[in-house]
Coordinates of C-alpha atoms in Angstrom, one line a residue:
X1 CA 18.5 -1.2 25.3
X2 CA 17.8 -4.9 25.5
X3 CA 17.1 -4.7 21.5
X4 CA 21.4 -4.1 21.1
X5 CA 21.1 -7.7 22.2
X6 CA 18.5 -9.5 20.7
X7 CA 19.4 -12.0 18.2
X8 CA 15.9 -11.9 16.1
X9 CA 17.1 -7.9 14.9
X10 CA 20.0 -7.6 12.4
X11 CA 22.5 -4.8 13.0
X12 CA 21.4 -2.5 10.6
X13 CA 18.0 -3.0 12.1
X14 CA 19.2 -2.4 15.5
X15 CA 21.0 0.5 14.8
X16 CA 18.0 2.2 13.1
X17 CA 16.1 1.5 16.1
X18 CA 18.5 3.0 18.3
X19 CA 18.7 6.1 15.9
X20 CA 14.7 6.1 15.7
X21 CA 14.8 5.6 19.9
X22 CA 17.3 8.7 20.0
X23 CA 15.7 11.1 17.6
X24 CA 12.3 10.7 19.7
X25 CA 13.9 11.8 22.5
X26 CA 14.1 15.7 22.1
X27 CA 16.8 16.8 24.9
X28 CA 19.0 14.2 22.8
X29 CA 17.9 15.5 19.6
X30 CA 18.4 19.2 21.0
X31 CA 21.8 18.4 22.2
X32 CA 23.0 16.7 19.3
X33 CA 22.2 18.7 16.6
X34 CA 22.9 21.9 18.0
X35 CA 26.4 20.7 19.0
X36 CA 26.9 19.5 15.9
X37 CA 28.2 22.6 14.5
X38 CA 30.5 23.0 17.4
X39 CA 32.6 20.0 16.3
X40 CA 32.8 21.3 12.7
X41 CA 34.1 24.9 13.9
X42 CA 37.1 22.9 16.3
X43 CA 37.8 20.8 14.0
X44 CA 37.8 23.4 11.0
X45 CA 40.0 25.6 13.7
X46 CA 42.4 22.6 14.6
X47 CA 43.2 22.3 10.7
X48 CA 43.4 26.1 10.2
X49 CA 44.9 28.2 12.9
X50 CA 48.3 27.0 12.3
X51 CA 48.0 27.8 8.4
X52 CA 46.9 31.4 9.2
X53 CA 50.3 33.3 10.1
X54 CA 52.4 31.1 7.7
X55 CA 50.9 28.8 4.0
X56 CA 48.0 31.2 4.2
X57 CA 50.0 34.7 5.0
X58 CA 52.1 34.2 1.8
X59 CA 49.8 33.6 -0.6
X60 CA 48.6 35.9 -3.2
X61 CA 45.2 37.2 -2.8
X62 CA 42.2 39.0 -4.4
X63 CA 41.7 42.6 -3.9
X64 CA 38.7 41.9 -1.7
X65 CA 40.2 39.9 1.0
X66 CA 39.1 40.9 4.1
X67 CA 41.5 41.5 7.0
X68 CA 42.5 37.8 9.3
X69 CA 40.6 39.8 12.3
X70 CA 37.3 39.4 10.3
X71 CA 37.2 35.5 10.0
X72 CA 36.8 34.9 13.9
X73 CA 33.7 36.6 14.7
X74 CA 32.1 36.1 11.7
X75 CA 32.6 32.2 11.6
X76 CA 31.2 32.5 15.3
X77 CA 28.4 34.6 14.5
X78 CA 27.3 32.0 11.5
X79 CA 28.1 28.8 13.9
X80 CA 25.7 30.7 16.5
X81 CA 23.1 30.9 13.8
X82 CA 23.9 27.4 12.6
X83 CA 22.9 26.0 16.2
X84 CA 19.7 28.3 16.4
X85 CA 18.5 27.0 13.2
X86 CA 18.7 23.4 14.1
X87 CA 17.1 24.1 17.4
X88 CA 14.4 25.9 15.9
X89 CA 13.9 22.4 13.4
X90 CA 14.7 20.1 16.7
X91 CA 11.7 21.9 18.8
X92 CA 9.2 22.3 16.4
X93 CA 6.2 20.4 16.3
X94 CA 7.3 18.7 12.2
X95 CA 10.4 17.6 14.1
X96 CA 9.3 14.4 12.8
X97 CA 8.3 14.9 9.5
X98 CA 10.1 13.8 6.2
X99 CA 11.3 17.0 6.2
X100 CA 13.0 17.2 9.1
X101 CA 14.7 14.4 9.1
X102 CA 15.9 14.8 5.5
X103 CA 16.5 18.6 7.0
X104 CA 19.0 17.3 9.6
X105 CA 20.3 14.7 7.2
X106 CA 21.8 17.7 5.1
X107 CA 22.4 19.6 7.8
X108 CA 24.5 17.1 8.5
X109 CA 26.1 16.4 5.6
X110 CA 27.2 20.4 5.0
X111 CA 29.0 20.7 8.1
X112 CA 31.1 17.5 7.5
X113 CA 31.6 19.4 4.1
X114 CA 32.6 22.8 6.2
X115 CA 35.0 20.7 7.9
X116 CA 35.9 18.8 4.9
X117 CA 36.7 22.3 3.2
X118 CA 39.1 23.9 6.4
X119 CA 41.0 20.1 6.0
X120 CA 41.1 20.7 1.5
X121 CA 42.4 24.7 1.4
X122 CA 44.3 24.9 4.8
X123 CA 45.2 21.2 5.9
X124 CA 46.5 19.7 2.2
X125 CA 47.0 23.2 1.3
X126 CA 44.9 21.9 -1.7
X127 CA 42.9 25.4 -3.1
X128 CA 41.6 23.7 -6.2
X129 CA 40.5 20.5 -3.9
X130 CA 39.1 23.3 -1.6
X131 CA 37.3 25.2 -4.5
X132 CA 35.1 22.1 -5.4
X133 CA 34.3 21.3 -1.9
X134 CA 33.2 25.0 -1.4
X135 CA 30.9 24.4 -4.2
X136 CA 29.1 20.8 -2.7
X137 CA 28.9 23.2 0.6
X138 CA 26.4 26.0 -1.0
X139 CA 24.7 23.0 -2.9
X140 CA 24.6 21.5 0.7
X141 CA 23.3 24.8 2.4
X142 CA 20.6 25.5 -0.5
X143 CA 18.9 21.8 0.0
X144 CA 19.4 22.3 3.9
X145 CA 17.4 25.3 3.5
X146 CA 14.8 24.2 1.4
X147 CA 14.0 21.6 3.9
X148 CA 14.3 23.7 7.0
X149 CA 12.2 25.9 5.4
X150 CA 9.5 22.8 5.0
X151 CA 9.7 22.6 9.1
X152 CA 10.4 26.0 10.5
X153 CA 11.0 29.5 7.9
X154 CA 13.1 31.5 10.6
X155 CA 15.2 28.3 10.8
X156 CA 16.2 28.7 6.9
X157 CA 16.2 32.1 6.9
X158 CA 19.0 31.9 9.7
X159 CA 21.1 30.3 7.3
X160 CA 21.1 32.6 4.8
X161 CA 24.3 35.1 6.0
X162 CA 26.2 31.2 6.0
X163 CA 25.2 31.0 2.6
X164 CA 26.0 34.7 1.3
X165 CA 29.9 34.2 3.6
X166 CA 30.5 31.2 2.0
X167 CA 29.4 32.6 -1.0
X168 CA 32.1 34.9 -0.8
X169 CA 34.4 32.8 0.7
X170 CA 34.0 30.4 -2.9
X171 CA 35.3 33.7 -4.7
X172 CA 38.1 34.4 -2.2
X173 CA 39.1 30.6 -2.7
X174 CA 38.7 30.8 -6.0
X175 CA 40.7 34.2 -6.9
X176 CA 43.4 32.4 -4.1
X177 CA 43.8 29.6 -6.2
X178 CA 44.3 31.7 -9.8
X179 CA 46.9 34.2 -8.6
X180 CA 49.0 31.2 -6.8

């Protein structure tokens, strides 16, 4: 930690250090990327539980909606598989590959957008806003995968059921935002 101090390193350089110092260690790099998904699903639930029984219960819906009952456990089962999959990448022995890295870095960047979506359709109430984040979330899955897949095949594999719900959940927010 004497690097954070040194005068000869620029910040950006320092940081980057840090990250590289971080990322080496692997009960760090275990911990953090499999909790990762954790803080997307509370902060998805702190922007949508309140929106459930009221903005959401009187919209219009598609045919196909499935019952409230059905969100809970199947956004818990896909979280579960969302931190198996990273551990899978985080344990393997390509952890640090390109591939890996790039592999967390969109890993990464598709939970913020899961979050980013429950704060679009259910926080701004925004269902067009939320339909074109939906869509940079299955872009954001698919290039996760690929990479995963690079590192570890049963750690992409594990995230296909996320990308076939939210597959479904692009039509539901879709068909939600033409009949209202």
């Amino acid at each position: 930690m004497v690097f954070l101090f040194s005068r000869k390193k620029s910040v950006s350089n320092r940081l980057k250090t840090l990250i590289d110092d971080l990322y080496a260690n692997s009960a760090f790099r275990i911990f953090f990327f499999a909790s990762l998904p954790v803080l997307a699903a509370i902060i998805g639930f702190v922007f949508t539980y309140q929106k459930i029984d009221t903005w959401y219960a009187i919209l219009n819906k598609p045919w196909f909606t499935p019952p409230n009952a059905v969100f809970g456990p199947v956004g818990s089962t896909l979280y579960l598989l969302m931190i198996v999959s990273a551990i899978l990448v985080a344990t393997h022995k390509k952890v640090n590959s390109s591939d890996a890295k790039q592999g967390f870095i969109w890993f990464t960047k598709q939970l913020a957008l899961n979050t980013l979506w429950s704060i679009a359709f259910f926080g701004l109430e925004n269902l067009f806003v939320g339909l074109l984040v939906i869509l940079l979330l299955i872009a954001s899955v698919l290039i996760t995968m690929q990479y995963f897949y690079r590192v570890s095949k049963p750690a992409a594999y594990l995230l296909i059921p996320y990308l076939v719900w939210i597959s479904f959940a692009t039509l539901l927010n879709l068909g939600v935002w033409l009949l209202n």
